[in-house]
PDB file of C-alpha atoms and ligand atoms in Angstrom:
ATOM      1  CA  UNK A   1     -11.852  18.371  10.850  1.00 63.00           C
ATOM      2  CA  UNK A   2     -12.033  19.032   7.090  1.00 76.00           C
ATOM      3  CA  UNK A   3     -10.669  16.320   4.811  1.00 85.00           C
ATOM      4  CA  UNK A   4      -7.473  17.024   2.879  1.00 95.00           C
ATOM      5  CA  UNK A   5      -7.768  16.715  -0.890  1.00 97.00           C
ATOM      6  CA  UNK A   6      -5.667  13.539  -0.790  1.00 95.00           C
ATOM      7  CA  UNK A   7      -8.112  11.978   1.647  1.00 96.00           C
ATOM      8  CA  UNK A   8     -10.940  13.004  -0.695  1.00 96.00           C
ATOM      9  CA  UNK A   9      -9.221  11.253  -3.622  1.00 96.00           C
ATOM     10  CA  UNK A  10      -8.690   8.109  -1.532  1.00 96.00           C
ATOM     11  CA  UNK A  11     -12.286   8.170  -0.282  1.00 97.00           C
ATOM     12  CA  UNK A  12     -13.848   8.393  -3.776  1.00 98.00           C
ATOM     13  CA  UNK A  13     -16.485   5.954  -5.018  1.00 98.00           C
ATOM     14  CA  UNK A  14     -14.425   3.582  -7.155  1.00 97.00           C
ATOM     15  CA  UNK A  15     -16.715   0.917  -8.516  1.00 97.00           C
ATOM     16  CA  UNK A  16     -20.318  -0.009  -9.197  1.00 97.00           C
ATOM     17  CA  UNK A  17     -20.849  -1.405  -5.689  1.00 97.00           C
ATOM     18  CA  UNK A  18     -19.663   1.824  -4.041  1.00 98.00           C
ATOM     19  CA  UNK A  19     -21.997   3.861  -6.285  1.00 98.00           C
ATOM     20  CA  UNK A  20     -25.020   1.602  -5.984  1.00 97.00           C
ATOM     21  CA  UNK A  21     -24.633   1.712  -2.189  1.00 97.00           C
ATOM     22  CA  UNK A  22     -24.165   5.474  -2.132  1.00 97.00           C
ATOM     23  CA  UNK A  23     -27.019   6.299  -4.512  1.00 96.00           C
ATOM     24  CA  UNK A  24     -29.181   3.465  -3.216  1.00 95.00           C
ATOM     25  CA  UNK A  25     -29.903   1.999  -6.637  1.00 92.00           C
ATOM     26  CA  UNK A  26     -28.611  -0.642  -9.044  1.00 94.00           C
ATOM     27  CA  UNK A  27     -27.894   1.488 -12.111  1.00 94.00           C
ATOM     28  CA  UNK A  28     -24.110   1.317 -11.955  1.00 96.00           C
ATOM     29  CA  UNK A  29     -22.166  -1.464 -13.630  1.00 95.00           C
ATOM     30  CA  UNK A  30     -18.407  -1.699 -13.949  1.00 95.00           C
ATOM     31  CA  UNK A  31     -17.273  -1.248 -17.540  1.00 89.00           C
ATOM     32  CA  UNK A  32     -14.111  -0.687 -19.527  1.00 86.00           C
ATOM     33  CA  UNK A  33     -13.617   2.861 -18.205  1.00 91.00           C
ATOM     34  CA  UNK A  34     -13.489   2.474 -14.412  1.00 94.00           C
ATOM     35  CA  UNK A  35     -15.850   4.455 -12.229  1.00 96.00           C
ATOM     36  CA  UNK A  36     -14.360   7.203 -10.079  1.00 97.00           C
ATOM     37  CA  UNK A  37     -16.457   9.785  -8.261  1.00 98.00           C
ATOM     38  CA  UNK A  38     -15.291  12.019  -5.399  1.00 98.00           C
ATOM     39  CA  UNK A  39     -17.817  12.253  -2.565  1.00 98.00           C
ATOM     40  CA  UNK A  40     -17.811  16.061  -2.946  1.00 97.00           C
ATOM     41  CA  UNK A  41     -19.181  15.630  -6.495  1.00 98.00           C
ATOM     42  CA  UNK A  42     -21.577  12.841  -5.479  1.00 98.00           C
ATOM     43  CA  UNK A  43     -23.039  15.112  -2.792  1.00 98.00           C
ATOM     44  CA  UNK A  44     -24.062  17.621  -5.459  1.00 98.00           C
ATOM     45  CA  UNK A  45     -26.225  14.997  -7.169  1.00 98.00           C
ATOM     46  CA  UNK A  46     -29.942  14.890  -6.393  1.00 97.00           C
ATOM     47  CA  UNK A  47     -30.394  11.214  -5.496  1.00 96.00           C
ATOM     48  CA  UNK A  48     -34.123  11.436  -6.168  1.00 96.00           C
ATOM     49  CA  UNK A  49     -33.592  12.554  -9.780  1.00 97.00           C
ATOM     50  CA  UNK A  50     -32.707   9.687 -12.147  1.00 95.00           C
ATOM     51  CA  UNK A  51     -31.857  12.304 -14.810  1.00 96.00           C
ATOM     52  CA  UNK A  52     -29.660  14.474 -12.631  1.00 98.00           C
ATOM     53  CA  UNK A  53     -27.174  16.204 -15.010  1.00 98.00           C
ATOM     54  CA  UNK A  54     -24.189  15.374 -12.804  1.00 98.00           C
ATOM     55  CA  UNK A  55     -25.251  11.775 -12.311  1.00 98.00           C
ATOM     56  CA  UNK A  56     -25.496  11.221 -16.075  1.00 97.00           C
ATOM     57  CA  UNK A  57     -21.850  12.246 -16.526  1.00 97.00           C
ATOM     58  CA  UNK A  58     -20.546   9.472 -14.271  1.00 97.00           C
ATOM     59  CA  UNK A  59     -22.988   6.688 -15.045  1.00 95.00           C
ATOM     60  CA  UNK A  60     -21.327   4.066 -17.285  1.00 92.00           C
ATOM     61  CA  UNK A  61     -23.324   2.498 -20.061  1.00 81.00           C
ATOM     62  CA  UNK A  62     -22.417  -0.413 -22.231  1.00 73.00           C
ATOM     63  CA  UNK A  63     -20.380   0.754 -25.231  1.00 67.00           C
ATOM     64  CA  UNK A  64     -22.178   0.464 -28.545  1.00 70.00           C
ATOM     65  CA  UNK A  65     -20.409  -0.075 -31.799  1.00 72.00           C
ATOM     66  CA  UNK A  66     -21.396   3.074 -33.652  1.00 79.00           C
ATOM     67  CA  UNK A  67     -19.971   4.285 -36.932  1.00 80.00           C
ATOM     68  CA  UNK A  68     -17.680   7.278 -36.476  1.00 83.00           C
ATOM     69  CA  UNK A  69     -16.926   6.562 -32.820  1.00 84.00           C
ATOM     70  CA  UNK A  70     -13.335   5.488 -32.281  1.00 78.00           C
ATOM     71  CA  UNK A  71     -10.832   4.980 -29.450  1.00 80.00           C
ATOM     72  CA  UNK A  72      -8.742   8.099 -30.120  1.00 76.00           C
ATOM     73  CA  UNK A  73     -11.007  10.735 -31.714  1.00 74.00           C
ATOM     74  CA  UNK A  74      -8.566  13.661 -31.603  1.00 67.00           C
ATOM     75  CA  UNK A  75      -5.537  11.685 -32.856  1.00 71.00           C
ATOM     76  CA  UNK A  76      -3.228  12.769 -30.015  1.00 76.00           C
ATOM     77  CA  UNK A  77      -0.704  10.043 -30.877  1.00 79.00           C
ATOM     78  CA  UNK A  78      -0.137  11.471 -34.363  1.00 84.00           C
ATOM     79  CA  UNK A  79       0.984  14.794 -32.906  1.00 89.00           C
ATOM     80  CA  UNK A  80       3.466  13.474 -30.355  1.00 91.00           C
ATOM     81  CA  UNK A  81       6.993  13.969 -31.709  1.00 93.00           C
ATOM     82  CA  UNK A  82       8.438  13.211 -28.250  1.00 93.00           C
ATOM     83  CA  UNK A  83       6.893  11.048 -25.550  1.00 92.00           C
ATOM     84  CA  UNK A  84       4.895  13.075 -23.032  1.00 92.00           C
ATOM     85  CA  UNK A  85       4.413  16.038 -25.404  1.00 94.00           C
ATOM     86  CA  UNK A  86       1.637  16.778 -27.898  1.00 92.00           C
ATOM     87  CA  UNK A  87       2.324  19.508 -30.445  1.00 95.00           C
ATOM     88  CA  UNK A  88      -0.692  20.466 -32.566  1.00 91.00           C
ATOM     89  CA  UNK A  89      -0.487  24.252 -32.739  1.00 92.00           C
ATOM     90  CA  UNK A  90       2.644  26.228 -33.691  1.00 94.00           C
ATOM     91  CA  UNK A  91       3.018  28.338 -30.549  1.00 97.00           C
ATOM     92  CA  UNK A  92       1.957  25.929 -27.795  1.00 96.00           C
ATOM     93  CA  UNK A  93       2.567  22.412 -26.594  1.00 96.00           C
ATOM     94  CA  UNK A  94       0.585  20.154 -24.329  1.00 94.00           C
ATOM     95  CA  UNK A  95       2.510  18.237 -21.670  1.00 95.00           C
ATOM     96  CA  UNK A  96       1.119  14.987 -20.284  1.00 92.00           C
ATOM     97  CA  UNK A  97       1.776  15.676 -16.635  1.00 91.00           C
ATOM     98  CA  UNK A  98      -0.454  13.085 -14.989  1.00 92.00           C
ATOM     99  CA  UNK A  99      -2.209   9.881 -15.965  1.00 90.00           C
ATOM    100  CA  UNK A 100      -4.710  10.321 -13.155  1.00 93.00           C
ATOM    101  CA  UNK A 101      -8.003  12.218 -12.869  1.00 96.00           C
ATOM    102  CA  UNK A 102     -10.006  12.998  -9.734  1.00 97.00           C
ATOM    103  CA  UNK A 103     -13.197  11.949 -11.529  1.00 98.00           C
ATOM    104  CA  UNK A 104     -13.878   9.710 -14.504  1.00 97.00           C
ATOM    105  CA  UNK A 105     -16.198  11.461 -16.945  1.00 96.00           C
ATOM    106  CA  UNK A 106     -17.840   8.785 -19.047  1.00 94.00           C
ATOM    107  CA  UNK A 107     -17.575  10.922 -22.213  1.00 93.00           C
ATOM    108  CA  UNK A 108     -13.802  11.441 -21.787  1.00 93.00           C
ATOM    109  CA  UNK A 109     -12.017  11.664 -25.161  1.00 86.00           C
ATOM    110  CA  UNK A 110      -8.771  10.483 -23.597  1.00 83.00           C
ATOM    111  CA  UNK A 111     -10.174   7.428 -21.805  1.00 81.00           C
ATOM    112  CA  UNK A 112      -8.177   5.073 -24.063  1.00 78.00           C
ATOM    113  CA  UNK A 113      -4.980   7.120 -24.160  1.00 74.00           C
ATOM    114  CA  UNK A 114      -1.842   5.080 -23.532  1.00 75.00           C
ATOM    115  CA  UNK A 115      -0.302   6.901 -20.577  1.00 73.00           C
ATOM    116  CA  UNK A 116       2.520   4.360 -20.245  1.00 74.00           C
ATOM    117  CA  UNK A 117       5.857   6.056 -20.944  1.00 75.00           C
ATOM    118  CA  UNK A 118       4.044   9.336 -21.568  1.00 76.00           C
ATOM    119  CA  UNK A 119       4.807  11.118 -18.284  1.00 80.00           C
ATOM    120  CA  UNK A 120       6.570  14.257 -19.445  1.00 85.00           C
ATOM    121  CA  UNK A 121       8.862  14.507 -16.400  1.00 85.00           C
ATOM    122  CA  UNK A 122      10.248  11.042 -17.166  1.00 87.00           C
ATOM    123  CA  UNK A 123      10.944  12.240 -20.711  1.00 91.00           C
ATOM    124  CA  UNK A 124      12.157  15.703 -19.744  1.00 94.00           C
ATOM    125  CA  UNK A 125      15.602  15.485 -21.377  1.00 94.00           C
ATOM    126  CA  UNK A 126      14.044  14.820 -24.803  1.00 95.00           C
ATOM    127  CA  UNK A 127      11.293  17.367 -24.245  1.00 95.00           C
ATOM    128  CA  UNK A 128      13.758  20.043 -23.133  1.00 96.00           C
ATOM    129  CA  UNK A 129      15.792  19.406 -26.247  1.00 96.00           C
ATOM    130  CA  UNK A 130      12.668  19.642 -28.444  1.00 97.00           C
ATOM    131  CA  UNK A 131      11.429  22.859 -26.803  1.00 97.00           C
ATOM    132  CA  UNK A 132      14.828  24.574 -26.734  1.00 97.00           C
ATOM    133  CA  UNK A 133      15.114  24.378 -30.506  1.00 97.00           C
ATOM    134  CA  UNK A 134      11.674  25.859 -31.159  1.00 98.00           C
ATOM    135  CA  UNK A 135      11.605  29.456 -30.002  1.00 98.00           C
ATOM    136  CA  UNK A 136       8.157  30.009 -31.518  1.00 98.00           C
ATOM    137  CA  UNK A 137       6.656  27.925 -28.684  1.00 98.00           C
ATOM    138  CA  UNK A 138       5.572  30.406 -26.017  1.00 98.00           C
ATOM    139  CA  UNK A 139       3.000  28.432 -24.037  1.00 98.00           C
ATOM    140  CA  UNK A 140       3.045  25.114 -22.175  1.00 97.00           C
ATOM    141  CA  UNK A 141      -0.252  23.461 -21.297  1.00 97.00           C
ATOM    142  CA  UNK A 142      -0.341  20.998 -18.417  1.00 97.00           C
ATOM    143  CA  UNK A 143      -2.891  18.333 -19.145  1.00 90.00           C
ATOM    144  CA  UNK A 144      -3.289  14.640 -18.573  1.00 81.00           C
ATOM    145  CA  UNK A 145      -5.164  13.185 -16.841  1.00 88.00           C
ATOM    146  CA  UNK A 146      -5.389  16.157 -14.562  1.00 96.00           C
ATOM    147  CA  UNK A 147      -2.273  18.056 -13.421  1.00 97.00           C
ATOM    148  CA  UNK A 148      -3.911  18.992 -10.124  1.00 97.00           C
ATOM    149  CA  UNK A 149      -3.860  15.334  -9.063  1.00 96.00           C
ATOM    150  CA  UNK A 150      -0.106  15.851  -8.592  1.00 96.00           C
ATOM    151  CA  UNK A 151       1.327  16.969  -5.275  1.00 96.00           C
ATOM    152  CA  UNK A 152       2.124  20.643  -4.743  1.00 97.00           C
ATOM    153  CA  UNK A 153       5.819  19.760  -4.607  1.00 96.00           C
ATOM    154  CA  UNK A 154       5.677  18.079  -7.994  1.00 95.00           C
ATOM    155  CA  UNK A 155       3.799  21.005  -9.512  1.00 97.00           C
ATOM    156  CA  UNK A 156       6.458  23.335  -8.176  1.00 97.00           C
ATOM    157  CA  UNK A 157       9.173  21.164  -9.736  1.00 95.00           C
ATOM    158  CA  UNK A 158       7.313  21.174 -13.069  1.00 96.00           C
ATOM    159  CA  UNK A 159       7.086  24.963 -13.035  1.00 97.00           C
ATOM    160  CA  UNK A 160      10.831  25.220 -12.455  1.00 96.00           C
ATOM    161  CA  UNK A 161      11.473  23.055 -15.506  1.00 96.00           C
ATOM    162  CA  UNK A 162       9.127  25.084 -17.696  1.00 97.00           C
ATOM    163  CA  UNK A 163      10.559  28.380 -16.439  1.00 97.00           C
ATOM    164  CA  UNK A 164      14.001  27.174 -17.517  1.00 97.00           C
ATOM    165  CA  UNK A 165      12.885  27.338 -21.182  1.00 97.00           C
ATOM    166  CA  UNK A 166      13.231  31.079 -21.580  1.00 97.00           C
ATOM    167  CA  UNK A 167      10.909  31.582 -24.562  1.00 98.00           C
ATOM    168  CA  UNK A 168       7.988  29.928 -22.756  1.00 98.00           C
ATOM    169  CA  UNK A 169       6.080  32.780 -21.172  1.00 98.00           C
ATOM    170  CA  UNK A 170       2.682  31.255 -20.404  1.00 98.00           C
ATOM    171  CA  UNK A 171       1.653  28.258 -18.353  1.00 98.00           C
ATOM    172  CA  UNK A 172      -1.826  26.905 -18.869  1.00 98.00           C
ATOM    173  CA  UNK A 173      -3.386  24.348 -16.539  1.00 98.00           C
ATOM    174  CA  UNK A 174      -6.366  22.272 -17.640  1.00 97.00           C
ATOM    175  CA  UNK A 175      -8.202  20.931 -14.606  1.00 98.00           C
ATOM    176  CA  UNK A 176     -11.465  19.413 -13.443  1.00 98.00           C
ATOM    177  CA  UNK A 177     -10.075  18.407 -10.041  1.00 98.00           C
ATOM    178  CA  UNK A 178     -10.444  21.924  -8.626  1.00 98.00           C
ATOM    179  CA  UNK A 179     -14.218  21.910  -9.090  1.00 98.00           C
ATOM    180  CA  UNK A 180     -14.890  18.281  -8.103  1.00 98.00           C
ATOM    181  CA  UNK A 181     -12.577  18.453  -5.029  1.00 98.00           C
ATOM    182  CA  UNK A 182     -12.385  22.169  -4.114  1.00 98.00           C
ATOM    183  CA  UNK A 183      -9.973  21.509  -1.213  1.00 97.00           C
ATOM    184  CA  UNK A 184      -7.361  20.862  -3.926  1.00 98.00           C
ATOM    185  CA  UNK A 185      -6.792  24.629  -4.023  1.00 98.00           C
ATOM    186  CA  UNK A 186      -4.262  24.585  -1.188  1.00 98.00           C
ATOM    187  CA  UNK A 187      -2.303  27.522   0.183  1.00 97.00           C
ATOM    188  CA  UNK A 188       0.891  25.999  -1.189  1.00 98.00           C
ATOM    189  CA  UNK A 189      -0.615  25.724  -4.686  1.00 98.00           C
ATOM    190  CA  UNK A 190      -1.879  29.315  -4.530  1.00 98.00           C
ATOM    191  CA  UNK A 191       1.579  30.520  -3.497  1.00 98.00           C
ATOM    192  CA  UNK A 192       3.289  28.546  -6.274  1.00 98.00           C
ATOM    193  CA  UNK A 193       0.954  29.873  -8.962  1.00 98.00           C
ATOM    194  CA  UNK A 194       1.208  33.433  -7.701  1.00 96.00           C
ATOM    195  CA  UNK A 195       4.997  33.397  -7.455  1.00 96.00           C
ATOM    196  CA  UNK A 196       5.995  31.916 -10.809  1.00 97.00           C
ATOM    197  CA  UNK A 197       7.336  34.339 -13.378  1.00 97.00           C
ATOM    198  CA  UNK A 198       5.156  32.595 -15.974  1.00 98.00           C
ATOM    199  CA  UNK A 199       1.825  34.129 -16.903  1.00 98.00           C
ATOM    200  CA  UNK A 200      -0.698  31.606 -15.552  1.00 98.00           C
ATOM    201  CA  UNK A 201      -3.985  30.675 -17.201  1.00 98.00           C
ATOM    202  CA  UNK A 202      -6.240  28.122 -15.518  1.00 98.00           C
ATOM    203  CA  UNK A 203      -8.888  26.487 -17.681  1.00 98.00           C
ATOM    204  CA  UNK A 204     -11.442  24.696 -15.535  1.00 98.00           C
ATOM    205  CA  UNK A 205     -13.695  21.996 -16.946  1.00 98.00           C
ATOM    206  CA  UNK A 206     -17.241  22.577 -15.705  1.00 98.00           C
ATOM    207  CA  UNK A 207     -20.319  21.483 -17.613  1.00 98.00           C
ATOM    208  CA  UNK A 208     -23.223  22.517 -15.423  1.00 98.00           C
ATOM    209  CA  UNK A 209     -23.952  25.232 -12.833  1.00 98.00           C
ATOM    210  CA  UNK A 210     -24.858  22.539 -10.296  1.00 98.00           C
ATOM    211  CA  UNK A 211     -21.171  21.518 -10.194  1.00 98.00           C
ATOM    212  CA  UNK A 212     -20.125  24.928  -8.864  1.00 98.00           C
ATOM    213  CA  UNK A 213     -20.078  24.813  -5.053  1.00 98.00           C
ATOM    214  CA  UNK A 214     -19.662  27.729  -2.629  1.00 98.00           C
ATOM    215  CA  UNK A 215     -16.474  26.049  -1.427  1.00 97.00           C
ATOM    216  CA  UNK A 216     -15.023  26.087  -4.956  1.00 98.00           C
ATOM    217  CA  UNK A 217     -15.969  29.758  -5.485  1.00 98.00           C
ATOM    218  CA  UNK A 218     -14.444  30.680  -2.145  1.00 98.00           C
ATOM    219  CA  UNK A 219     -11.262  28.657  -2.578  1.00 98.00           C
ATOM    220  CA  UNK A 220     -10.388  30.118  -5.960  1.00 98.00           C
ATOM    221  CA  UNK A 221     -10.688  33.741  -4.749  1.00 98.00           C
ATOM    222  CA  UNK A 222      -6.903  34.034  -4.181  1.00 98.00           C
ATOM    223  CA  UNK A 223      -6.403  33.029  -7.834  1.00 98.00           C
ATOM    224  CA  UNK A 224      -8.475  35.875  -9.254  1.00 97.00           C
ATOM    225  CA  UNK A 225      -5.391  37.799 -10.331  1.00 97.00           C
ATOM    226  CA  UNK A 226      -4.632  34.966 -12.787  1.00 98.00           C
ATOM    227  CA  UNK A 227      -6.580  34.365 -15.990  1.00 98.00           C
ATOM    228  CA  UNK A 228      -9.443  32.010 -15.133  1.00 98.00           C
ATOM    229  CA  UNK A 229     -11.392  30.401 -17.973  1.00 98.00           C
ATOM    230  CA  UNK A 230     -13.778  27.493 -18.373  1.00 98.00           C
ATOM    231  CA  UNK A 231     -14.383  24.873 -21.011  1.00 98.00           C
ATOM    232  CA  UNK A 232     -17.418  22.635 -21.168  1.00 98.00           C
ATOM    233  CA  UNK A 233     -18.424  19.691 -23.278  1.00 97.00           C
ATOM    234  CA  UNK A 234     -21.834  19.927 -24.975  1.00 97.00           C
ATOM    235  CA  UNK A 235     -23.568  16.824 -23.618  1.00 98.00           C
ATOM    236  CA  UNK A 236     -26.990  15.419 -24.400  1.00 97.00           C
ATOM    237  CA  UNK A 237     -29.311  15.429 -21.365  1.00 97.00           C
ATOM    238  CA  UNK A 238     -26.654  17.227 -19.292  1.00 98.00           C
ATOM    239  CA  UNK A 239     -26.362  20.764 -20.672  1.00 98.00           C
ATOM    240  CA  UNK A 240     -28.184  20.693 -24.032  1.00 98.00           C
ATOM    241  CA  UNK A 241     -30.327  23.599 -22.973  1.00 97.00           C
ATOM    242  CA  UNK A 242     -29.690  27.320 -23.497  1.00 98.00           C
ATOM    243  CA  UNK A 243     -31.028  28.293 -20.070  1.00 98.00           C
ATOM    244  CA  UNK A 244     -28.758  25.782 -18.320  1.00 98.00           C
ATOM    245  CA  UNK A 245     -25.750  27.070 -20.267  1.00 98.00           C
ATOM    246  CA  UNK A 246     -26.667  30.681 -19.492  1.00 98.00           C
ATOM    247  CA  UNK A 247     -26.955  29.819 -15.799  1.00 98.00           C
ATOM    248  CA  UNK A 248     -23.487  28.263 -15.966  1.00 98.00           C
ATOM    249  CA  UNK A 249     -22.047  31.353 -17.669  1.00 98.00           C
ATOM    250  CA  UNK A 250     -23.466  33.683 -15.019  1.00 98.00           C
ATOM    251  CA  UNK A 251     -22.318  31.446 -12.184  1.00 98.00           C
ATOM    252  CA  UNK A 252     -18.818  31.314 -13.640  1.00 98.00           C
ATOM    253  CA  UNK A 253     -18.781  35.086 -13.977  1.00 98.00           C
ATOM    254  CA  UNK A 254     -19.693  35.487 -10.293  1.00 97.00           C
ATOM    255  CA  UNK A 255     -16.602  33.397  -9.567  1.00 98.00           C
ATOM    256  CA  UNK A 256     -14.466  35.586 -11.903  1.00 98.00           C
ATOM    257  CA  UNK A 257     -14.182  32.822 -14.517  1.00 98.00           C
ATOM    258  CA  UNK A 258     -14.951  33.538 -18.171  1.00 98.00           C
ATOM    259  CA  UNK A 259     -16.565  30.904 -20.414  1.00 98.00           C
ATOM    260  CA  UNK A 260     -13.977  29.999 -23.052  1.00 97.00           C
ATOM    261  CA  UNK A 261     -15.031  26.982 -25.094  1.00 97.00           C
ATOM    262  CA  UNK A 262     -17.974  24.662 -25.413  1.00 97.00           C
ATOM    263  CA  UNK A 263     -16.765  21.586 -27.272  1.00 96.00           C
ATOM    264  CA  UNK A 264     -18.921  19.408 -29.435  1.00 95.00           C
ATOM    265  CA  UNK A 265     -18.484  15.845 -28.231  1.00 95.00           C
ATOM    266  CA  UNK A 266     -15.298  14.092 -29.337  1.00 90.00           C
ATOM    267  CA  UNK A 267     -16.614  10.843 -30.749  1.00 88.00           C
ATOM    268  CA  UNK A 268     -14.920   8.361 -28.455  1.00 87.00           C
ATOM    269  CA  UNK A 269     -16.204   4.797 -28.286  1.00 86.00           C
ATOM    270  CA  UNK A 270     -18.640   4.494 -25.399  1.00 85.00           C
ATOM    271  CA  UNK A 271     -19.822   8.105 -25.450  1.00 91.00           C
ATOM    272  CA  UNK A 272     -22.556   7.696 -28.058  1.00 91.00           C
ATOM    273  CA  UNK A 273     -25.383   8.585 -25.707  1.00 92.00           C
ATOM    274  CA  UNK A 274     -23.914  12.070 -25.092  1.00 95.00           C
ATOM    275  CA  UNK A 275     -23.972  13.122 -28.755  1.00 95.00           C
ATOM    276  CA  UNK A 276     -25.934  16.209 -29.792  1.00 95.00           C
ATOM    277  CA  UNK A 277     -26.441  16.732 -33.527  1.00 94.00           C
ATOM    278  CA  UNK A 278     -24.733  19.779 -35.083  1.00 93.00           C
ATOM    279  CA  UNK A 279     -28.142  21.121 -35.985  1.00 95.00           C
ATOM    280  CA  UNK A 280     -29.406  20.873 -32.415  1.00 96.00           C
ATOM    281  CA  UNK A 281     -26.163  22.326 -31.018  1.00 97.00           C
ATOM    282  CA  UNK A 282     -26.444  25.306 -33.376  1.00 96.00           C
ATOM    283  CA  UNK A 283     -30.051  25.922 -32.345  1.00 97.00           C
ATOM    284  CA  UNK A 284     -29.241  25.871 -28.627  1.00 98.00           C
ATOM    285  CA  UNK A 285     -26.174  28.032 -29.160  1.00 98.00           C
ATOM    286  CA  UNK A 286     -28.148  30.631 -31.144  1.00 97.00           C
ATOM    287  CA  UNK A 287     -30.651  30.865 -28.285  1.00 98.00           C
ATOM    288  CA  UNK A 288     -27.783  31.190 -25.795  1.00 98.00           C
ATOM    289  CA  UNK A 289     -26.372  34.070 -27.864  1.00 97.00           C
ATOM    290  CA  UNK A 290     -29.615  35.944 -27.299  1.00 97.00           C
ATOM    291  CA  UNK A 291     -29.516  35.416 -23.531  1.00 98.00           C
ATOM    292  CA  UNK A 292     -25.951  36.184 -22.457  1.00 98.00           C
ATOM    293  CA  UNK A 293     -23.690  39.115 -23.335  1.00 98.00           C
ATOM    294  CA  UNK A 294     -20.865  38.355 -25.747  1.00 97.00           C
ATOM    295  CA  UNK A 295     -18.256  38.117 -22.997  1.00 98.00           C
ATOM    296  CA  UNK A 296     -20.198  35.276 -21.369  1.00 98.00           C
ATOM    297  CA  UNK A 297     -20.640  33.311 -24.591  1.00 98.00           C
ATOM    298  CA  UNK A 298     -18.207  30.384 -24.908  1.00 98.00           C
ATOM    299  CA  UNK A 299     -16.920  29.644 -28.420  1.00 97.00           C
ATOM    300  CA  UNK A 300     -18.632  26.594 -29.900  1.00 96.00           C
ATOM    301  CA  UNK A 301     -15.856  24.407 -31.294  1.00 95.00           C
ATOM    302  CA  UNK A 302     -15.056  20.982 -32.620  1.00 91.00           C
ATOM    303  CA  UNK A 303     -11.600  19.458 -32.235  1.00 82.00           C
ATOM    304  CA  UNK A 304     -10.790  17.669 -35.445  1.00 72.00           C
ATOM    305  CA  UNK A 305      -7.245  16.680 -34.526  1.00 64.00           C
ATOM    306  CA  UNK A 306      -4.445  18.885 -35.758  1.00 55.00           C
ATOM    307  CA  UNK A 307      -4.760  22.440 -37.050  1.00 50.00           C
ATOM    308  CA  UNK A 308      -6.914  24.880 -35.162  1.00 51.00           C
ATOM    309  CA  UNK A 309     -10.080  23.955 -33.391  1.00 60.00           C
ATOM    310  CA  UNK A 310     -12.888  24.620 -35.814  1.00 64.00           C
ATOM    311  CA  UNK A 311     -15.471  27.194 -34.815  1.00 62.00           C
ATOM    312  CA  UNK A 312     -18.830  25.679 -35.494  1.00 64.00           C
ATOM    313  CA  UNK A 313     -20.878  28.847 -35.642  1.00 56.00           C
TER     314      UNK A 313
HETATM  315  S1  LIG B 404     -11.323  15.156 -16.045  1.00 87.84           S
HETATM  316 FE1  LIG B 404     -10.901  15.411 -18.248  1.00 87.84          FE
HETATM  317  S2  LIG B 404      -9.278  13.941 -18.711  1.00 87.84           S
HETATM  318 FE2  LIG B 404     -10.182  13.342 -16.736  1.00 87.84          FE
HETATM  319  S3  LIG B 404     -11.796  11.845 -17.194  1.00 87.84           S
HETATM  320 FE3  LIG B 404     -12.776  13.867 -17.139  1.00 87.84          FE
HETATM  321  S4  LIG B 404     -12.715  14.587 -19.275  1.00 87.84           S
HETATM  322 FE4  LIG B 404     -11.221  12.918 -19.087  1.00 87.84          FE
END
């Protein structure tokens, strides 16, 4: 019998011992950002390749103390007028809907975020008050953590709350869970997303074509009537190659997902080894421009905290 997504979450590799046993090596060490790897993602890693692009994303390395790398590189806290809500752009707000992720990406910009007291449902009265007074806000973004680590019932409840703010027309969901545990796309979730009166945009987080399984492509088919986008992080030794990025773009397109953003690394402490220089990123991006058509070219951006994301090229 197939595992449910909850069983997949519970059965994840959760520490260095689990990983060293699974991958039959001794490269994993527990660090400040705990290891978490669903078996579905681990299975997509080539155990014989020490430089596998998926393996490198989950392999912790000792944090260095490097100038410019800080605990909160996008300054979320400075843009949180109410607990559980981040308001950086005039027309949209980000709601912290979960403190949990299905996988721990070792370059995560929010790995030091203080999730305590920041669950938006626990702060709904204040958030509702804040949103009601600002009719220019037309989009709510569910982020975290990862909103798809919540139960279908909770997601349904969240949608009801957002629908009750009449000037919010669009719901955006940022998720990596769907690709690392494809069984997360349940029938109940599909029904909820297809029935809401909100316009739904799902932004997946996929960095490499190797992450995209047949199961994922198949399971998201009933969501094709929604807007499906992808954002990646530009990561040294993972996807710093125009051909690899082009392959990802084409694979996404086959799944009816359009490449949206490729983010330069947010300089969070511990992620130093993933940094690509601006110069190198521009070179790779220019080559990518010559390979893929414009509609398969993600925008190269840097999040500088506040104001709009800055286009780099
Ligand atoms: S899924 Fe996103 S929020 Fe979660 S660890 Fe990875 S990068 Fe961070």
